[in-house]
């Protein structure tokens, strides 16, 4: 369902080039559960952003559900993204002026859901991530882990086929982290594709496959569990 | 060196009160190394913000180096803070318009350091956290873990007597995290007081004392190692 071939991503910094991704080939099938690991700065978030159609590669091709993503115009890419992909960002990216429920509803708004169904869905998801009592709080009134959980609920709102998670439990105590992993595994059993970046071995242990990234390349790719 | 007595922190949300801290007594001596742990939303960051003089309690007293912090006017509190405390925030709080070196130099600027000594110090610290080649990058051009390391370097710039760290390794792979913990232990051996919030047991294992927080109170306080 996801096919990266010869993917490169470079940034020009003055007269220096930073090769965030230096040639990545990666094929992920439907309903797989993949963990991406690697040192800080190795290219994990960049890889996830390209998989999530949030960023375009400098070179290489990306086949998503059989279509070459590179040739899609921006608005069509945006549509594919909002319908098929749920993204949990490393730094949450919540909208400060919206409360918890409104933040969760953002993807539903773009997908054209009516207000009442939207509110029903965000209330359900807020409850599932343990924030049922915090619906009207804004991000600055929440703890780090609570903000992360809002980001998780938002990623699941549209019931996406592919979930991309960048350090989804980084700000969570082990018990809350285990609850979140339980949710992701349940979504996986329902047939979704889960691709998560993590630097914690116990979190990666929940996945069926571990891809190791180093210096912008895939160093290792093994099945487990 | 740090004495909290009957500390409460409440937020008024509409007609509801959120008791972030519900009565905390905590005494930490000079050159101690304390880990604060507890569930998401239990009050750890709030506690650290009060210890760091970034927030005032709703009730209770805070003695810092023998002085009652509550009676200090804002500018004097600011001075105490900039001279004695280095703070690593849970969400980094870097200045987007400044590059890595400039971000590290912020506390030195406030302490009145001349530009040349300041630049010498920030170059040294950038190197120590493994960002020697990234000095002129801005935060948006860095990975999550790289941003966290800039925040760490900034907290150490002023050579503070007290270091407060909120999830200092949350975005770091285990090897980089171990390097950072090595730095904190070295600073501890030099006689500094280290108080860090973490949800990871292997990180807490480096400390000499673990304080467990739950629902805005201290649930447990034990020596270890
Ligand atoms: N500005 C605010 N207004 C209202 N409530 C707040 C505010 N800041 C924090 N809170 C609440 O106070 C409680 C404690 O928050 P705190 O950030 O200290 O938790 P924490 O232990 O650091 O959690 P985490 O592990 O998720 O970072 C939480 O329930 C949070 O929602
Ligand atoms: N906008 C940008 N401009 C320049 N360089 C960038 C930019 N974004 C990322 N980089 C660089 O690309 C490399 C890979 O970054 P990326 O965020 O993918 O790393 P990561 O593996 O997610 O790291 P971490 O574990 O610290 O989050 C890093 O060296 C980073 O400095
Ligand atoms: Mg990253
Ligand atoms: Mg916190």
Coordinates of C-alpha atoms and ligand atoms in Angstrom, one line a residue:
Chain A
X1 CA 0.0 0.0 0.0
X2 CA 3.1 2.2 0.5
X3 CA 6.1 2.1 -1.8
X4 CA 9.1 4.4 -1.6
X5 CA 11.8 4.0 -4.2
X6 CA 15.1 5.9 -4.3
X7 CA 13.7 8.6 -2.0
X8 CA 16.0 11.5 -1.2
X9 CA 15.4 14.7 0.8
X10 CA 18.0 17.4 0.9
X11 CA 18.0 20.8 2.5
X12 CA 20.2 23.6 1.3
X13 CA 21.8 25.5 4.2
X14 CA 23.8 28.4 2.8
X15 CA 26.4 26.5 0.7
X16 CA 26.0 23.2 2.6
X17 CA 23.6 20.4 1.7
X18 CA 21.9 18.4 4.5
X19 CA 20.9 15.0 3.3
X20 CA 18.0 14.2 5.6
X21 CA 17.2 11.1 3.5
X22 CA 20.0 9.8 1.2
X23 CA 18.2 7.1 -0.8
X24 CA 15.4 5.1 0.8
X25 CA 13.6 2.1 -0.6
X26 CA 10.7 0.9 1.6
X27 CA 7.6 -1.2 0.8
X28 CA 4.9 -1.6 3.4
X29 CA 1.9 -3.8 2.8
X30 CA -1.7 -3.3 3.9
X31 CA -2.4 -3.9 7.6
X32 CA 1.3 -4.0 8.5
X33 CA 2.5 -2.7 11.9
X34 CA 5.9 -1.2 11.5
X35 CA 8.2 0.5 14.0
X36 CA 10.9 2.9 12.7
X37 CA 13.9 3.4 15.0
X38 CA 17.2 5.2 14.8
X39 CA 19.5 7.9 16.3
X40 CA 18.4 11.4 16.8
X41 CA 18.7 13.3 13.5
X42 CA 18.8 10.2 11.4
X43 CA 15.8 11.0 9.2
X44 CA 12.8 9.3 10.9
X45 CA 10.5 12.3 11.1
X46 CA 11.5 13.3 7.5
X47 CA 10.6 9.8 6.3
X48 CA 7.3 9.9 8.1
X49 CA 6.4 13.3 6.7
X50 CA 7.0 12.1 3.2
X51 CA 5.0 8.9 3.8
X52 CA 2.2 11.2 5.2
X53 CA 2.3 13.4 2.1
X54 CA 3.2 16.4 4.2
X55 CA 6.5 16.9 2.4
X56 CA 7.7 16.1 -1.1
X57 CA 10.9 14.2 -1.7
X58 CA 13.8 15.9 -3.6
X59 CA 14.2 12.7 -5.7
X60 CA 12.6 9.2 -6.0
X61 CA 9.0 8.0 -6.3
X62 CA 6.2 7.3 -3.8
X63 CA 3.4 5.0 -4.7
X64 CA 0.4 5.2 -2.4
X65 CA -2.4 2.8 -3.0
X66 CA -1.2 2.3 -6.5
X67 CA -0.9 6.0 -7.5
X68 CA 2.3 7.9 -8.0
X69 CA 1.9 10.6 -5.3
X70 CA 4.6 12.9 -7.0
X71 CA 2.4 13.6 -10.0
X72 CA -0.7 14.5 -7.9
X73 CA -1.5 18.2 -7.7
X74 CA -1.5 19.7 -4.2
X75 CA -5.3 19.7 -3.8
X76 CA -5.7 16.1 -4.8
X77 CA -2.7 15.1 -2.5
X78 CA -4.5 17.0 0.3
X79 CA -7.7 15.0 -0.3
X80 CA -5.8 11.6 -0.3
X81 CA -4.1 12.7 2.9
X82 CA -7.2 13.8 4.8
X83 CA -9.2 10.7 3.8
X84 CA -6.6 7.9 4.2
X85 CA -4.0 9.1 6.7
X86 CA -4.0 10.0 10.4
X87 CA -0.9 11.7 11.6
X88 CA 0.4 12.1 15.1
X89 CA 3.2 14.7 15.2
X90 CA 6.3 14.6 17.3
X91 CA 5.5 18.1 18.6
X92 CA 1.7 17.7 18.6
X93 CA 0.9 20.7 16.4
X94 CA -2.4 21.5 18.1
X95 CA -4.2 24.7 17.3
X96 CA -3.8 26.9 20.5
X97 CA -7.1 28.8 19.9
X98 CA -9.2 25.7 19.7
X99 CA -10.2 23.5 22.7
X100 CA -9.7 19.8 22.9
X101 CA -12.9 18.8 21.2
X102 CA -12.4 21.3 18.4
X103 CA -8.9 20.2 17.8
X104 CA -10.0 16.6 17.5
X105 CA -12.7 17.7 15.0
X106 CA -10.3 19.5 12.6
X107 CA -10.0 16.5 10.2
X108 CA -13.8 16.0 10.3
X109 CA -14.4 19.6 9.4
X110 CA -12.2 19.2 6.3
X111 CA -14.0 15.9 5.4
X112 CA -17.3 17.8 5.6
X113 CA -18.9 16.1 8.6
X114 CA -22.0 17.8 10.1
X115 CA -21.4 19.5 13.5
X116 CA -23.5 17.0 15.5
X117 CA -21.8 13.9 14.2
X118 CA -18.5 15.6 14.5
X119 CA -19.1 16.4 18.2
X120 CA -20.3 12.9 18.9
X121 CA -17.1 11.5 17.4
X122 CA -14.7 13.9 19.3
X123 CA -16.5 13.2 22.6
X124 CA -16.0 9.5 22.1
X125 CA -12.3 9.9 21.2
X126 CA -11.6 12.3 24.0
X127 CA -13.0 9.7 26.4
X128 CA -11.0 6.9 24.8
X129 CA -7.7 8.8 25.4
X130 CA -8.7 9.7 29.0
X131 CA -9.5 13.3 28.4
X132 CA -13.3 13.1 28.8
X133 CA -13.3 15.8 31.5
X134 CA -11.0 18.2 29.5
X135 CA -13.0 18.7 26.4
X136 CA -13.3 22.5 26.8
X137 CA -9.7 23.1 27.8
X138 CA -7.2 24.6 25.4
X139 CA -3.7 23.1 24.7
X140 CA -1.9 25.6 27.0
X141 CA -4.1 24.4 29.8
X142 CA -3.1 20.8 29.4
X143 CA 0.0 18.8 30.5
X144 CA 2.5 17.6 27.9
X145 CA 1.1 14.1 27.9
X146 CA -2.5 15.4 27.7
X147 CA -1.6 17.4 24.6
X148 CA -0.1 14.3 23.1
X149 CA -3.3 12.4 23.7
X150 CA -5.3 15.1 22.0
X151 CA -3.0 14.7 19.0
X152 CA -3.6 11.0 19.0
X153 CA -7.4 11.4 19.2
X154 CA -7.3 13.9 16.3
X155 CA -5.3 11.4 14.2
X156 CA -8.0 8.7 14.7
X157 CA -11.0 11.0 14.1
X158 CA -11.4 10.2 10.4
X159 CA -11.0 6.5 10.9
X160 CA -8.0 6.5 8.6
X161 CA -6.6 3.4 6.8
X162 CA -3.0 4.4 7.5
X163 CA -1.8 5.8 10.9
X164 CA 1.6 7.5 11.0
X165 CA 2.8 8.2 14.6
X166 CA 5.9 10.1 15.4
X167 CA 7.0 9.2 19.0
X168 CA 3.3 8.7 20.1
X169 CA 4.2 7.9 23.8
X170 CA 7.2 10.2 24.2
X171 CA 5.4 12.3 26.9
X172 CA 3.4 9.6 28.5
X173 CA 4.0 7.6 31.7
X174 CA 4.4 3.9 31.1
X175 CA 0.8 3.1 32.1
X176 CA -0.8 5.7 29.8
X177 CA 1.7 4.7 27.1
X178 CA 0.5 1.1 27.4
X179 CA -3.1 2.2 27.0
X180 CA -2.3 4.1 23.9
X181 CA -0.4 1.2 22.4
X182 CA -3.4 -0.9 23.2
X183 CA -5.5 1.4 21.1
X184 CA -3.0 1.3 18.2
X185 CA -3.0 -2.5 18.3
X186 CA -6.8 -2.6 18.3
X187 CA -6.8 -0.4 15.2
X188 CA -4.2 -2.7 13.7
X189 CA -6.4 -5.7 14.3
X190 CA -9.2 -3.8 12.5
X191 CA -7.0 -3.9 9.4
X192 CA -5.3 -0.5 9.5
X193 CA -1.6 0.1 8.5
X194 CA 0.4 1.5 11.5
X195 CA 3.8 3.1 11.0
X196 CA 5.3 4.5 14.1
X197 CA 8.6 6.2 15.0
X198 CA 9.8 5.4 18.5
X199 CA 13.1 5.4 20.3
X200 CA 11.7 3.1 23.1
X201 CA 12.3 -0.7 22.7
X202 CA 9.2 -1.7 24.7
X203 CA 7.1 0.4 22.4
X204 CA 8.8 -1.0 19.3
X205 CA 8.2 -4.5 20.6
X206 CA 4.4 -4.1 19.9
X207 CA 5.2 -3.9 16.1
X208 CA 5.6 -6.8 13.7
X209 CA 8.5 -5.3 11.9
X210 CA 11.3 -2.9 12.8
X211 CA 13.0 -0.6 10.3
X212 CA 16.3 0.9 11.5
X213 CA 17.3 4.3 10.0
X214 CA 20.8 5.8 10.2
X215 CA 22.2 8.8 8.4
X216 CA 19.2 9.1 6.1
X217 CA 19.2 5.5 4.9
X218 CA 17.6 2.2 6.0
X219 CA 20.2 0.2 7.8
X220 CA 18.2 -2.8 8.8
X221 CA 14.6 -4.1 8.2
X222 CA 13.5 -7.2 10.2
X223 CA 10.3 -9.1 11.1
X224 CA 9.6 -9.8 14.7
X225 CA 7.0 -11.2 17.1
Chain B
X1 CA 18.4 24.5 49.4
X2 CA 14.8 24.1 48.2
X3 CA 11.9 23.9 50.6
X4 CA 8.3 23.7 49.6
X5 CA 5.7 23.8 52.3
X6 CA 1.9 23.3 51.8
X7 CA 2.2 24.3 48.2
X8 CA -1.0 24.4 46.2
X9 CA -1.7 25.4 42.6
X10 CA -5.2 25.7 41.3
X11 CA -6.6 26.9 38.0
X12 CA -10.1 28.2 37.7
X13 CA -11.8 26.8 34.5
X14 CA -15.2 28.4 34.2
X15 CA -17.0 27.3 37.4
X16 CA -14.6 24.3 38.0
X17 CA -11.3 24.3 39.9
X18 CA -8.4 22.2 38.7
X19 CA -6.1 21.4 41.6
X20 CA -2.8 20.9 39.7
X21 CA -1.0 20.7 43.1
X22 CA -3.1 19.9 46.2
X23 CA -0.7 20.4 49.1
X24 CA 3.0 19.6 48.5
X25 CA 5.8 19.4 51.1
X26 CA 9.2 18.8 49.7
X27 CA 12.7 19.6 51.0
X28 CA 15.7 19.1 48.6
X29 CA 19.3 19.6 49.9
X30 CA 22.3 21.0 48.1
X31 CA 23.8 18.7 45.5
X32 CA 21.0 16.2 45.6
X33 CA 19.9 14.3 42.4
X34 CA 16.1 13.8 42.5
X35 CA 13.8 12.2 39.9
X36 CA 10.1 13.1 39.9
X37 CA 7.8 10.5 38.4
X38 CA 4.1 10.1 38.1
X39 CA 1.1 9.7 35.7
X40 CA 0.4 12.1 32.9
X41 CA -1.5 15.1 34.4
X42 CA -0.4 14.4 38.0
X43 CA 1.3 17.8 38.5
X44 CA 5.0 17.2 37.7
X45 CA 5.5 20.1 35.3
X46 CA 3.5 22.4 37.6
X47 CA 5.8 21.4 40.5
X48 CA 8.9 22.0 38.5
X49 CA 7.7 25.4 37.2
X50 CA 7.1 26.5 40.8
X51 CA 10.5 25.2 41.9
X52 CA 12.0 27.1 38.9
X53 CA 10.2 30.3 40.0
X54 CA 8.4 30.4 36.6
X55 CA 5.1 30.2 38.4
X56 CA 3.7 31.3 41.8
X57 CA 1.8 28.9 44.0
X58 CA -1.8 29.6 44.9
X59 CA -0.9 28.8 48.5
X60 CA 2.0 27.7 50.6
X61 CA 5.6 28.8 50.9
X62 CA 8.8 28.3 48.9
X63 CA 12.2 28.8 50.6
X64 CA 15.0 29.0 48.1
X65 CA 18.5 29.3 49.5
X66 CA 17.1 30.5 52.7
X67 CA 14.9 33.3 51.2
X68 CA 11.1 33.2 51.0
X69 CA 10.5 33.4 47.3
X70 CA 6.9 34.4 47.6
X71 CA 7.8 37.8 49.1
X72 CA 10.4 38.6 46.4
X73 CA 9.2 41.2 43.8
X74 CA 9.2 40.0 40.1
X75 CA 12.5 41.6 39.0
X76 CA 14.4 40.2 42.0
X77 CA 12.8 36.7 41.4
X78 CA 13.9 37.0 37.8
X79 CA 17.5 37.7 38.9
X80 CA 17.6 34.7 41.3
X81 CA 16.2 32.5 38.6
X82 CA 18.7 33.6 35.9
X83 CA 21.7 33.3 38.2
X84 CA 20.9 30.1 40.0
X85 CA 18.6 28.0 37.9
X86 CA 18.9 26.3 34.5
X87 CA 15.6 25.0 33.1
X88 CA 15.0 22.4 30.4
X89 CA 11.3 22.6 29.3
X90 CA 9.1 19.7 28.3
X91 CA 8.3 21.4 25.0
X92 CA 11.8 23.0 24.6
X93 CA 10.5 26.6 24.3
X94 CA 13.3 27.7 21.8
X95 CA 13.1 31.0 20.1
X96 CA 12.3 30.3 16.4
X97 CA 13.9 33.4 15.0
X98 CA 17.3 32.7 16.7
X99 CA 19.7 30.0 15.6
X100 CA 21.2 27.3 17.8
X101 CA 24.1 29.3 19.2
X102 CA 21.9 32.4 19.8
X103 CA 19.3 30.3 21.6
X104 CA 22.0 28.8 23.9
X105 CA 23.3 32.4 24.6
X106 CA 20.0 33.8 25.8
X107 CA 20.7 33.3 29.5
X108 CA 24.2 34.7 29.0
X109 CA 22.8 37.8 27.4
X110 CA 20.5 38.4 30.4
X111 CA 23.5 37.9 32.7
X112 CA 25.4 40.5 30.8
X113 CA 28.1 38.4 29.3
X114 CA 30.2 40.1 26.5
X115 CA 29.6 38.8 23.0
X116 CA 32.9 37.0 22.5
X117 CA 32.8 35.0 25.8
X118 CA 29.2 34.2 25.1
X119 CA 30.0 32.8 21.7
X120 CA 32.9 30.8 23.1
X121 CA 30.5 29.3 25.7
X122 CA 27.7 28.5 23.3
X123 CA 30.1 26.8 20.8
X124 CA 31.5 24.7 23.6
X125 CA 28.0 23.6 24.8
X126 CA 26.7 23.0 21.2
X127 CA 29.7 20.7 20.8
X128 CA 29.0 18.9 24.1
X129 CA 25.4 18.0 23.1
X130 CA 26.5 16.9 19.6
X131 CA 25.3 19.9 17.6
X132 CA 28.7 21.4 16.8
X133 CA 27.8 21.3 13.0
X134 CA 24.4 22.9 13.5
X135 CA 25.2 26.2 15.2
X136 CA 23.6 28.3 12.5
X137 CA 20.5 26.3 12.1
X138 CA 17.2 27.5 13.4
X139 CA 14.8 25.3 15.5
X140 CA 12.5 24.5 12.6
X141 CA 15.5 23.1 10.7
X142 CA 16.3 20.6 13.5
X143 CA 14.9 17.3 14.4
X144 CA 12.9 16.8 17.6
X145 CA 15.8 15.4 19.5
X146 CA 18.2 18.1 18.2
X147 CA 15.8 20.8 19.5
X148 CA 15.8 19.1 22.9
X149 CA 19.6 19.1 23.0
X150 CA 19.6 22.9 22.3
X151 CA 17.3 23.4 25.2
X152 CA 19.7 21.3 27.4
X153 CA 22.7 23.3 26.3
X154 CA 20.8 26.6 27.0
X155 CA 20.0 25.4 30.5
X156 CA 23.7 24.8 31.2
X157 CA 25.0 28.0 29.7
X158 CA 25.0 30.0 33.0
X159 CA 26.7 27.2 35.0
X160 CA 23.6 27.1 37.3
X161 CA 23.6 25.7 40.8
X162 CA 20.2 24.1 40.3
X163 CA 19.2 22.3 37.1
X164 CA 15.5 21.6 36.6
X165 CA 14.8 19.2 33.7
X166 CA 11.3 18.3 32.4
X167 CA 11.6 15.0 30.5
X168 CA 15.1 15.8 29.2
X169 CA 15.5 12.7 27.1
X170 CA 11.9 12.3 25.9
X171 CA 12.8 12.8 22.3
X172 CA 16.2 11.1 22.3
X173 CA 17.3 7.7 21.2
X174 CA 18.7 5.6 24.1
X175 CA 22.3 6.3 23.1
X176 CA 22.0 10.0 22.9
X177 CA 19.8 9.9 26.1
X178 CA 22.6 8.1 27.9
X179 CA 25.1 10.8 26.7
X180 CA 22.8 13.5 28.2
X181 CA 22.4 11.6 31.4
X182 CA 26.2 11.3 31.6
X183 CA 26.4 15.1 31.3
X184 CA 23.8 15.6 34.1
X185 CA 25.7 13.1 36.4
X186 CA 28.9 15.0 35.7
X187 CA 27.3 18.3 36.7
X188 CA 25.9 16.5 39.8
X189 CA 29.4 15.4 40.8
X190 CA 30.5 19.1 40.5
X191 CA 28.1 19.8 43.3
X192 CA 25.0 21.0 41.5
X193 CA 21.4 20.1 42.5
X194 CA 19.6 18.2 39.8
X195 CA 15.8 17.8 39.8
X196 CA 14.4 16.0 36.8
X197 CA 10.9 14.8 35.7
X198 CA 11.0 11.6 33.8
X199 CA 8.5 8.8 33.0
X200 CA 11.3 6.4 32.1
X201 CA 12.6 4.0 34.8
X202 CA 16.1 3.7 33.3
X203 CA 16.5 7.5 33.4
X204 CA 15.1 7.7 36.9
X205 CA 17.7 5.0 37.9
X206 CA 20.5 7.6 37.6
X207 CA 19.0 9.6 40.4
X208 CA 19.7 9.1 44.2
X209 CA 16.1 9.8 45.2
X210 CA 12.7 9.3 43.5
X211 CA 9.6 11.4 44.4
X212 CA 6.3 9.9 43.1
X213 CA 3.6 12.4 42.3
X214 CA -0.1 11.5 42.0
X215 CA -3.2 13.8 41.7
X216 CA -1.2 16.9 42.7
X217 CA 0.4 15.3 45.9
X218 CA 3.5 13.5 46.8
X219 CA 2.6 9.9 47.1
X220 CA 6.1 8.4 47.8
X221 CA 9.6 9.7 48.5
X222 CA 12.4 7.2 48.6
X223 CA 16.2 7.1 48.4
X224 CA 17.9 4.7 46.0
X225 CA 21.3 3.7 44.5
Ligands
LIG1 N1 -2.9 26.7 32.6 C1 -3.6 25.7 33.1 N2 -5.0 25.8 33.2 C2 -5.7 24.8 33.7 N3 -5.3 23.6 34.0 C3 -4.0 23.4 33.9 C4 -3.1 24.4 33.4 N4 -1.8 23.9 33.4 C5 -1.9 22.6 33.8 N5 -3.2 22.3 34.1 C6 -3.7 21.0 34.7 O1 -3.0 20.7 35.8 C7 -2.7 19.3 35.9 C8 -1.2 19.0 36.1 O2 -0.6 19.4 34.9 P1 1.0 19.1 34.7 O3 1.4 19.8 33.4 O4 1.8 19.6 35.9 O5 1.0 17.5 34.6 P2 2.3 16.6 34.3 O6 2.4 15.7 35.5 O7 3.5 17.4 33.9 O8 1.8 15.7 33.1 P3 2.5 15.0 31.8 O9 3.2 13.8 32.4 O10 1.4 14.7 30.9 O11 3.5 16.1 31.3 C9 -3.3 18.7 34.6 O12 -4.5 18.1 34.9 C10 -3.5 19.9 33.7 O13 -4.6 19.7 32.8
LIG2 N1 13.9 22.2 7.4 C1 15.1 21.7 7.6 N2 16.2 22.3 7.1 C2 17.4 21.8 7.3 N3 17.7 20.6 7.8 C3 16.6 19.9 8.3 C4 15.3 20.4 8.2 N4 14.5 19.5 8.8 C5 15.3 18.5 9.2 N5 16.6 18.7 8.9 C6 17.7 17.9 9.2 O1 17.5 16.6 8.6 C7 18.0 15.6 9.5 C8 16.9 14.6 9.8 O2 15.9 15.2 10.6 P1 14.7 14.4 11.2 O3 13.8 15.4 11.9 O4 14.1 13.5 10.2 O5 15.4 13.4 12.3 P2 14.8 12.4 13.3 O6 15.4 11.0 13.0 O7 13.3 12.5 13.4 O8 15.4 12.8 14.7 P3 14.9 12.9 16.2 O9 15.0 11.5 16.7 O10 15.8 13.8 16.9 O11 13.5 13.4 16.2 C9 18.5 16.3 10.8 O12 19.9 16.3 10.7 C10 17.9 17.6 10.7 O13 18.8 18.6 11.3
LIG3 MG1 12.0 13.2 14.8
LIG4 MG1 4.5 17.5 32.2

